Amino acid sequence: MTTKKINISINGFPAQVKPGITILDAASDNGIIIPTLCYHKDLCVAGNCRVCVVEVAGQKRLSAACATPCEEGMEILTNSLKVRNSRKHIIELLLSEHNADCTKCYRNGNCELQELASEYKIMTQDFIELLPYKTYSVDMYSPSIIKDDSKCIRCQRCVRTCAELQGVNALTVAHKGDHMKISTFMEKAMNAVVCTNCGQCINHCPTGALVEKNYIEEVWEAIANPSKHVVVQTAPAVRIGLGEELGFEPGSRNTGKMVSALKRLGFDSVLDTDFTADLTIIEEGTELLTRLKKALVDKDADVKLPMATSCSPGWIKYIEHMYPEYLDNLSTCKSPQQMFGALVKTYYAKARNLEPDKIVSVSIMPCTAKKFEANRPEMFDSGYRDVDYVLTTRELAIMIKQAGINFKALEESKFDRLMGESTGAGVIFGATGGVMEAALRTAYEIVTGREVPFKNLEIAPVRGMEGVREASIKIENPKPEWKFLDGVELKCAVAHGLVNAKTVMDSVKKGTASYHFIEIMACPGGCLGGGGQPIPTSPEIRQKRAEAIYAEDSHMQIRKSHENPEVQKLYRDFLKEPLGEISHKLLHTKYLPRERF
Amino acid sequence: MATSYQLKRADFIFKNENDWEQVLGKILSQNPQDLINELISSELKGRGGAGFPTGLKWKVAAEQPSDTKYVICNADEGEPGTFKDREILQRVPYKVLTAMVACAHVIGAREGFIYLRNEYWFLRNELEKVIDEFEYYCKEINLEFKIKVFMGSGAYICGEETALFESMEGKRGEPRNKPPYPTTWGYLGKPTVINNVETLAHTYTIFKYGAKKFYDLGVQYSRGTKLFSVSGDTPKPGIYELELGMSLQDFVYEFGDGDTKAVQVGGASGFLVPRKKFADTAIGYQGKLTGISLPTGGSMMLFNSSRSMYNVLDNYLEFFREESCGQCTPCRVGCQQLLIGIKAVKRAEKPASYLDKLLRLTETMQYTAKCGLGQSVANSFSSIVENFREEMIY
């Protein structure tokens, strides 16, 4: 059915648009860009920055284009003198309240306010600077996020992100009038509230008010120190995001160039987190099957199902705060980053004949919560801090730029060995549903001896961007030792974005869902939309990144975790068996109930 | 000059008639469409200050297909210099409640609220007693309608209708984007009629005596009477019910102390009128054919020659700077800039011409602010700065 279009005019030119469409979208469809600040495609419309105001013929007041629907016969002016003057005033006002010391700002060069000021050529500051009238302090307490109120323009994108995408509500609006600011519960520091460190607020902040805590200098220092052996691991989502910071379109695959760049930066060994992603699948898959056996055969009432994945540190902190009674449902597996860290200072050190205290372990993550995770007191199982520094995709791009590397012109290289081999199953950890798909590929084969019954191993039901996805696989004709699973329909759920995690957990809590296994990623789209990924983010960009991740997978020769030869070697030489004694010491962890505020 | 004295006192609102059961019975026996027509022909406009036609508001809400609708009485009287709603709720609460039941009957609402300003907590007990009487009455006649008192928390902005809804929904009191308007998307996203206390009280008069009686009072575009909260340099501060359309000159003859320099019409968000413009200014809604016509929520503040207009403006701006909800840029930052700006001019840190820049800023605020608060800061600022520029500078 085609809906009737309505007639409007934009700047004197007639246009036909869908009824109910906002002026902003109508203009965009007709080739007119209206500037915005508080508007974000991921979020509900706020209409509070007023930068997008336009003139509608017959109305004295201007209308916010983002919040005003088009009506039949509307004559819209997006660039009249009245609009221009007002818009300029608003930008000037924002600047007068803003710490505009741009050269000292982390977001210098990638700031929406700066861009707008440049576009409108605001060369003078006519209004009185308001910063001297305010008492702002920078909140540096969180290991992941720095919050600087002096750079905040009160667009509330972070508040809406925290509420709508994540359902966490760590960030909120406090006070009114000139004292109005973005704050936390009781104005506590960011490390003392429910914040999950997911960093989505950073991804959605138009200015430098919210940025990651960066460890670039520390890493440069380690690299420069000749007595240190600096190992770097790179997460799956980094290779498909990094290019966006370095001149590529979203969805570009740059694994080979990234490895070359890391080698040129001076890391002693460039390795792959995908390797421990594969390892996670073995451990976690075995854990799931063990739990199922205990529940179905031994009728052990203490076994907790559904089992939930534990790869996403934002999700871990969320469940610790919000559903502490379900901590036993979490897989005890550490995240791939932390498994990697623990192995680097044990297995890798031994194999390469290095003193563990001479090793500096760096990880490149699409994530800010990983900075918090590496800092957790449980993450010292190797006897040392398992992961010393966590950098985001953005920080790596900064290092590459600082080193003067022409990324586009780089040749492709391969990861170093040991712990550099990975499979397609490891790569798809970067997309929502990826862990589930990888786990099913392996678990199904362990149980039945056959490949999962999906074309090209692509388990379509768990792919996609739907907030919560459900899938089930019926197990038929299993191997004799898995006889008890014959005819069992393995029920799975996949959720991304913590607000969807809440939906899943609430249905588990109410007992309306009977899942065996759930995968939850804290960020929209999974790690590829992580809080450490290039800015901007949007549903379209995340879609392209997801396509790139799945393309990586389909181009891999080995696509099942249990077939990773290096993982097999690791078990032969070091771990002996999944969930064995060494595994328990190095690869598994425990969780901590936390307060709900 | 006294020959032109034309101030027409009236006494409807506070006339204690104790006949609400009779009036309400008559109202409920009529069909909603007739009641809407009655209201429309009375030309009653919202008495909170914005002046939206009340009949039209009820009509639009009545036409909405929703099962759930709400009637809300806005008793968050916060405009500096108004204190009339308090008196109404104290002296004739039954008129307001009658009107709420009437509105519920007209639009098909089963629930109503009185959003009571936090500082009026002392009215609550008495009010709830009267509500009990009404609920008993409704039960007797099988009309399903409940009324609750909702206490505000003290923010000026929550008098703005959509911020009021947000506040009632347990959220931060911040105005919403409009459209949609409350009649289609109000409290909890349901069609809602929200009227000022005084507006509701006037409908009692209209339904009791008929629209004609009301319509015959006042002048064209500004029909009926209005309560005025008179304060400032006046020998007789208080609340007065007057016919609309009077000239400000007449008002000052009646209430001035003989030395009136200026009158602030409509509180901090209204206009300041200097002495030389008294005769040309009428008090009523916009659309009057001749002269300047100023709408008001009822606040009339008189200032005599001992008052510094700079201090008056400084006081208003401090109020706005604090009471802006802070969400939209023009209002939050604009109010700060205006206040700091006039201080800077006064201290000669900025040239006098900076006032012109600030005047242009108020224009932008008027065009672009999200709600009535930010839009109306321009009113007092420009009328004071334009008429008393020298007081701002020296």
Short mmCIF file of N, CA, C and O in Angstrom, two decimals, chain A residues 45-50 53 60-64 67-69 71 82 85-87 89-90 92-94 96-97 125-130 133-134 152-154 156 173-180, chain B residues 154-157 172 174 177-179 320-334 336-337 340-341 344 347 349-350 354 357-358 360-361 363-371 375:
data_model
loop_
_atom_site.label_atom_id
_atom_site.label_comp_id
_atom_site.label_asym_id
_atom_site.label_seq_id
_atom_site.Cartn_x
_atom_site.Cartn_y
_atom_site.Cartn_z
N VAL A 45 13.91 12.01 20.02
CA VAL A 45 14.11 13.43 19.72
C VAL A 45 13.98 14.25 21.01
O VAL A 45 13.05 14.06 21.78
N ALA A 46 14.94 15.14 21.23
CA ALA A 46 14.88 15.99 22.42
C ALA A 46 14.45 17.40 22.05
O ALA A 46 13.65 18.03 22.72
N GLY A 47 15.01 17.91 20.97
CA GLY A 47 14.66 19.27 20.55
C GLY A 47 15.12 20.32 21.54
O GLY A 47 14.42 21.31 21.75
N ASN A 48 16.26 20.12 22.17
CA ASN A 48 16.67 21.11 23.17
C ASN A 48 17.85 22.00 22.79
O ASN A 48 18.04 23.03 23.40
N CYS A 49 18.62 21.64 21.77
CA CYS A 49 19.76 22.52 21.45
C CYS A 49 19.31 23.71 20.62
O CYS A 49 19.90 24.76 20.68
N ARG A 50 18.26 23.53 19.86
CA ARG A 50 17.62 24.57 19.03
C ARG A 50 18.48 25.01 17.85
O ARG A 50 18.17 26.01 17.20
N VAL A 53 16.71 25.07 14.20
CA VAL A 53 15.49 25.84 13.94
C VAL A 53 15.37 26.28 12.48
O VAL A 53 16.37 26.59 11.83
N LYS A 60 5.44 33.18 13.52
CA LYS A 60 6.42 34.14 14.01
C LYS A 60 7.63 33.42 14.59
O LYS A 60 8.77 33.79 14.35
N ARG A 61 7.33 32.38 15.35
CA ARG A 61 8.42 31.65 15.99
C ARG A 61 9.02 30.64 15.03
O ARG A 61 8.37 30.16 14.12
N LEU A 62 10.28 30.32 15.28
CA LEU A 62 10.94 29.30 14.47
C LEU A 62 10.62 27.92 15.05
O LEU A 62 10.28 27.81 16.22
N SER A 63 10.74 26.91 14.22
CA SER A 63 10.43 25.56 14.69
C SER A 63 11.70 24.71 14.68
O SER A 63 12.53 24.84 13.79
N ALA A 64 11.79 23.83 15.65
CA ALA A 64 12.91 22.88 15.67
C ALA A 64 12.66 21.82 14.60
O ALA A 64 11.68 21.10 14.66
N ALA A 67 12.01 18.15 15.54
CA ALA A 67 10.85 17.78 16.35
C ALA A 67 9.53 18.18 15.71
O ALA A 67 8.48 17.95 16.28
N THR A 68 9.58 18.80 14.52
CA THR A 68 8.34 19.30 13.94
C THR A 68 7.97 18.48 12.71
O THR A 68 8.75 18.39 11.76
N PRO A 69 6.79 17.88 12.72
CA PRO A 69 6.37 17.12 11.54
C PRO A 69 5.92 18.04 10.40
O PRO A 69 5.38 19.12 10.65
N GLU A 71 3.62 19.40 7.43
CA GLU A 71 2.18 19.40 7.17
C GLU A 71 1.94 19.86 5.74
O GLU A 71 2.76 20.56 5.16
N LYS A 82 16.52 35.37 9.19
CA LYS A 82 16.06 35.17 10.57
C LYS A 82 16.62 33.85 11.13
O LYS A 82 17.07 33.79 12.27
N ASN A 85 20.52 34.23 11.60
CA ASN A 85 20.87 35.04 12.77
C ASN A 85 20.60 34.29 14.07
O ASN A 85 21.42 34.31 15.00
N SER A 86 19.45 33.62 14.10
CA SER A 86 19.11 32.89 15.32
C SER A 86 20.09 31.75 15.56
O SER A 86 20.57 31.54 16.67
N ARG A 87 20.38 31.04 14.49
CA ARG A 87 21.27 29.88 14.61
C ARG A 87 22.65 30.32 15.08
O ARG A 87 23.27 29.70 15.94
N HIS A 89 23.33 32.97 16.77
CA HIS A 89 23.21 33.34 18.18
C HIS A 89 23.32 32.11 19.08
O HIS A 89 23.99 32.14 20.10
N ILE A 90 22.64 31.06 18.67
CA ILE A 90 22.62 29.86 19.51
C ILE A 90 24.01 29.23 19.59
O ILE A 90 24.46 28.82 20.65
N GLU A 92 26.77 30.88 19.25
CA GLU A 92 27.55 31.79 20.10
C GLU A 92 27.25 31.57 21.57
O GLU A 92 28.15 31.59 22.42
N LEU A 93 25.97 31.35 21.88
CA LEU A 93 25.60 31.10 23.28
C LEU A 93 26.25 29.82 23.79
O LEU A 93 26.79 29.79 24.90
N LEU A 94 26.19 28.77 22.96
CA LEU A 94 26.80 27.50 23.39
C LEU A 94 28.29 27.69 23.63
O LEU A 94 28.84 27.18 24.60
N SER A 96 29.77 30.40 24.47
CA SER A 96 30.04 31.24 25.64
C SER A 96 29.99 30.42 26.93
O SER A 96 30.56 30.80 27.94
N GLU A 97 29.27 29.30 26.89
CA GLU A 97 29.17 28.46 28.08
C GLU A 97 30.16 27.30 28.02
O GLU A 97 30.23 26.49 28.94
N GLN A 125 34.11 36.42 20.08
CA GLN A 125 33.25 36.02 21.18
C GLN A 125 32.61 37.30 21.71
O GLN A 125 33.18 38.01 22.53
N ASP A 126 31.40 37.61 21.21
CA ASP A 126 30.74 38.84 21.65
C ASP A 126 30.13 38.69 23.03
O ASP A 126 30.14 39.62 23.82
N PHE A 127 29.60 37.53 23.27
CA PHE A 127 28.97 37.35 24.58
C PHE A 127 30.03 37.12 25.65
O PHE A 127 31.17 36.75 25.36
N ILE A 128 29.61 37.33 26.87
CA ILE A 128 30.56 37.22 27.99
C ILE A 128 30.81 35.74 28.29
O ILE A 128 29.88 34.94 28.32
N GLU A 129 32.04 35.41 28.51
CA GLU A 129 32.38 34.02 28.80
C GLU A 129 31.82 33.63 30.17
O GLU A 129 32.03 34.34 31.15
N LEU A 130 31.13 32.53 30.21
CA LEU A 130 30.44 32.17 31.45
C LEU A 130 31.23 31.23 32.35
O LEU A 130 30.88 31.03 33.51
N TYR A 133 32.12 32.00 35.90
CA TYR A 133 31.01 32.04 36.87
C TYR A 133 30.64 30.66 37.37
O TYR A 133 29.73 30.50 38.16
N LYS A 134 31.30 29.65 36.85
CA LYS A 134 30.92 28.28 37.21
C LYS A 134 32.04 27.60 37.97
O LYS A 134 33.21 27.95 37.82
N CYS A 152 30.57 20.47 28.33
CA CYS A 152 29.24 19.92 28.08
C CYS A 152 28.31 20.99 27.51
O CYS A 152 28.30 22.13 27.98
N ILE A 153 27.54 20.62 26.50
CA ILE A 153 26.57 21.57 25.94
C ILE A 153 25.13 21.20 26.31
O ILE A 153 24.18 21.73 25.75
N ARG A 154 24.96 20.28 27.22
CA ARG A 154 23.64 19.91 27.76
C ARG A 154 22.67 19.39 26.70
O ARG A 154 21.46 19.60 26.82
N GLN A 156 22.09 16.42 26.25
CA GLN A 156 21.49 15.24 26.89
C GLN A 156 21.55 13.98 26.02
O GLN A 156 20.79 13.05 26.24
N VAL A 173 20.14 14.29 34.54
CA VAL A 173 20.21 15.75 34.60
C VAL A 173 20.00 16.18 36.04
O VAL A 173 19.09 15.70 36.70
N ALA A 174 20.83 17.09 36.50
CA ALA A 174 20.67 17.59 37.86
C ALA A 174 20.52 19.11 37.83
O ALA A 174 21.03 19.77 36.93
N HIS A 175 19.84 19.63 38.79
CA HIS A 175 19.64 21.08 38.97
C HIS A 175 18.88 21.70 37.81
O HIS A 175 18.55 21.03 36.83
N LYS A 176 18.66 23.02 37.92
CA LYS A 176 17.96 23.70 36.84
C LYS A 176 18.63 25.04 36.55
O LYS A 176 19.56 25.43 37.24
N GLY A 177 18.11 25.69 35.53
CA GLY A 177 18.63 27.00 35.17
C GLY A 177 20.11 26.97 34.88
O GLY A 177 20.62 26.04 34.25
N ASP A 178 20.83 27.99 35.37
CA ASP A 178 22.26 28.08 35.08
C ASP A 178 23.05 26.97 35.75
O ASP A 178 24.17 26.69 35.36
N HIS A 179 22.46 26.32 36.76
CA HIS A 179 23.18 25.24 37.45
C HIS A 179 22.93 23.88 36.81
O HIS A 179 23.50 22.89 37.23
N MET A 180 22.05 23.85 35.82
CA MET A 180 21.68 22.58 35.21
C MET A 180 22.92 21.90 34.64
O MET A 180 23.72 22.53 33.96
N GLY B 154 7.90 22.77 43.50
CA GLY B 154 8.47 24.09 43.69
C GLY B 154 9.15 24.72 42.50
O GLY B 154 9.73 25.79 42.62
N ALA B 155 9.10 24.07 41.33
CA ALA B 155 9.74 24.68 40.17
C ALA B 155 8.73 25.53 39.38
O ALA B 155 7.62 25.08 39.11
N TYR B 156 9.14 26.72 39.05
CA TYR B 156 8.31 27.64 38.27
C TYR B 156 7.91 27.01 36.94
O TYR B 156 6.77 27.11 36.50
N ILE B 157 8.87 26.32 36.32
CA ILE B 157 8.64 25.79 34.98
C ILE B 157 7.51 24.77 34.96
O ILE B 157 6.88 24.54 33.93
N ARG B 172 11.62 14.58 35.28
CA ARG B 172 12.10 15.94 35.48
C ARG B 172 11.15 16.91 34.78
O ARG B 172 10.72 16.67 33.66
N GLU B 174 10.45 19.18 32.59
CA GLU B 174 10.97 19.89 31.41
C GLU B 174 9.88 19.93 30.34
O GLU B 174 9.23 18.91 30.08
N ASN B 177 8.27 18.99 23.37
CA ASN B 177 8.12 19.60 22.05
C ASN B 177 6.65 19.70 21.72
O ASN B 177 5.88 18.79 21.99
N LYS B 178 6.27 20.82 21.13
CA LYS B 178 4.88 20.98 20.67
C LYS B 178 4.89 21.36 19.20
O LYS B 178 5.65 22.25 18.84
N PRO B 179 4.03 20.80 18.35
CA PRO B 179 3.07 19.75 18.63
C PRO B 179 3.78 18.44 18.98
O PRO B 179 4.97 18.33 18.72
N PHE B 320 14.63 34.35 36.26
CA PHE B 320 14.60 33.50 35.07
C PHE B 320 15.84 32.63 34.97
O PHE B 320 15.77 31.48 34.56
N ARG B 321 16.97 33.20 35.31
CA ARG B 321 18.21 32.43 35.22
C ARG B 321 18.10 31.17 36.08
O ARG B 321 18.56 30.11 35.72
N GLU B 322 17.46 31.35 37.23
CA GLU B 322 17.34 30.23 38.15
C GLU B 322 16.20 29.29 37.77
O GLU B 322 16.28 28.09 37.96
N GLU B 323 15.11 29.84 37.25
CA GLU B 323 13.91 29.04 37.03
C GLU B 323 13.81 28.44 35.63
O GLU B 323 12.92 27.64 35.35
N SER B 324 14.70 28.83 34.73
CA SER B 324 14.77 28.14 33.45
C SER B 324 15.04 26.67 33.76
O SER B 324 15.80 26.36 34.66
N CYS B 325 14.39 25.76 33.02
CA CYS B 325 14.65 24.36 33.34
C CYS B 325 16.06 23.99 32.93
O CYS B 325 16.64 23.04 33.42
N GLY B 326 16.61 24.74 31.98
CA GLY B 326 18.00 24.53 31.59
C GLY B 326 18.18 23.63 30.39
O GLY B 326 19.28 23.41 29.94
N GLN B 327 17.08 23.09 29.84
CA GLN B 327 17.30 22.15 28.74
C GLN B 327 17.61 22.84 27.42
O GLN B 327 18.45 22.37 26.68
N CYS B 328 16.94 23.92 27.08
CA CYS B 328 17.21 24.50 25.75
C CYS B 328 18.20 25.64 25.83
O CYS B 328 18.23 26.41 26.77
N THR B 329 19.01 25.71 24.79
CA THR B 329 20.13 26.64 24.78
C THR B 329 19.70 28.11 24.91
O THR B 329 20.25 28.83 25.75
N PRO B 330 18.76 28.57 24.07
CA PRO B 330 18.46 30.01 24.12
C PRO B 330 18.03 30.46 25.51
O PRO B 330 18.42 31.55 25.95
N CYS B 331 17.25 29.65 26.19
CA CYS B 331 16.76 30.05 27.50
C CYS B 331 17.83 29.91 28.57
O CYS B 331 18.09 30.84 29.33
N ARG B 332 18.48 28.73 28.62
CA ARG B 332 19.46 28.50 29.69
C ARG B 332 20.62 29.51 29.59
O ARG B 332 20.92 30.20 30.55
N VAL B 333 21.24 29.58 28.42
CA VAL B 333 22.41 30.45 28.30
C VAL B 333 21.96 31.90 28.11
O VAL B 333 22.59 32.82 28.62
N GLY B 334 20.86 32.08 27.37
CA GLY B 334 20.37 33.43 27.13
C GLY B 334 20.11 34.17 28.43
O GLY B 334 20.55 35.33 28.60
N GLN B 336 21.36 33.70 31.35
CA GLN B 336 22.62 34.03 32.03
C GLN B 336 23.28 35.24 31.36
O GLN B 336 23.78 36.15 32.02
N GLN B 337 23.29 35.22 30.03
CA GLN B 337 23.94 36.31 29.30
C GLN B 337 23.24 37.64 29.54
O GLN B 337 23.89 38.68 29.68
N ILE B 340 24.15 38.80 33.23
CA ILE B 340 25.55 39.23 33.35
C ILE B 340 25.79 40.44 32.45
O ILE B 340 26.55 41.35 32.79
N GLY B 341 25.09 40.46 31.33
CA GLY B 341 25.24 41.55 30.37
C GLY B 341 24.81 42.90 30.93
O GLY B 341 25.53 43.89 30.81
N ALA B 344 27.27 44.08 33.39
CA ALA B 344 28.50 44.56 32.77
C ALA B 344 28.32 45.97 32.21
O ALA B 344 29.22 46.82 32.31
N ARG B 347 28.30 48.42 35.08
CA ARG B 347 29.66 48.67 35.60
C ARG B 347 30.58 49.26 34.54
O ARG B 347 31.78 49.38 34.75
N GLU B 349 31.71 47.90 32.01
CA GLU B 349 32.66 46.94 31.45
C GLU B 349 32.31 46.64 29.99
O GLU B 349 33.13 46.12 29.25
N LYS B 350 31.08 46.92 29.66
CA LYS B 350 30.64 46.79 28.26
C LYS B 350 30.02 48.13 27.87
O LYS B 350 29.43 48.81 28.72
N TYR B 354 26.09 47.51 23.92
CA TYR B 354 25.94 46.08 24.21
C TYR B 354 24.48 45.75 24.49
O TYR B 354 24.02 44.63 24.24
N LYS B 357 22.84 44.58 21.44
CA LYS B 357 23.17 43.18 21.16
C LYS B 357 22.28 42.25 22.00
O LYS B 357 21.79 41.23 21.51
N LEU B 358 22.09 42.66 23.27
CA LEU B 358 21.25 41.84 24.15
C LEU B 358 19.79 41.88 23.69
O LEU B 358 19.08 40.87 23.77
N ARG B 360 18.83 42.09 20.62
CA ARG B 360 18.74 41.14 19.50
C ARG B 360 18.73 39.70 20.02
O ARG B 360 18.06 38.83 19.47
N LEU B 361 19.47 39.50 21.09
CA LEU B 361 19.48 38.15 21.69
C LEU B 361 18.09 37.77 22.20
O LEU B 361 17.63 36.63 22.01
N GLU B 363 15.37 38.69 21.04
CA GLU B 363 14.56 38.35 19.86
C GLU B 363 14.78 36.88 19.48
O GLU B 363 13.83 36.14 19.24
N THR B 364 16.04 36.49 19.45
CA THR B 364 16.34 35.08 19.16
C THR B 364 15.69 34.17 20.19
O THR B 364 15.14 33.12 19.84
N MET B 365 15.76 34.56 21.44
CA MET B 365 15.14 33.73 22.49
C MET B 365 13.65 33.59 22.24
O MET B 365 13.07 32.52 22.40
N GLN B 366 13.04 34.68 21.83
CA GLN B 366 11.61 34.68 21.56
C GLN B 366 11.28 33.73 20.40
O GLN B 366 10.29 33.02 20.43
N TYR B 367 12.11 33.74 19.38
CA TYR B 367 11.86 32.90 18.20
C TYR B 367 12.17 31.44 18.43
O TYR B 367 11.58 30.56 17.82
N THR B 368 13.19 31.17 19.26
CA THR B 368 13.73 29.81 19.25
C THR B 368 13.57 29.02 20.53
O THR B 368 13.80 27.81 20.51
N ALA B 369 13.23 29.65 21.65
CA ALA B 369 13.15 28.89 22.90
C ALA B 369 12.06 27.84 22.79
O ALA B 369 11.10 27.99 22.04
N LYS B 370 12.24 26.77 23.55
CA LYS B 370 11.34 25.63 23.40
C LYS B 370 9.96 25.90 23.99
O LYS B 370 8.97 25.38 23.51
N CYS B 371 9.90 26.69 25.05
CA CYS B 371 8.60 26.90 25.68
C CYS B 371 8.37 28.37 26.00
O CYS B 371 9.23 29.22 25.78
N GLN B 375 10.63 32.08 25.73
CA GLN B 375 10.10 32.98 24.70
C GLN B 375 9.68 34.32 25.30
O GLN B 375 9.73 35.34 24.63
#
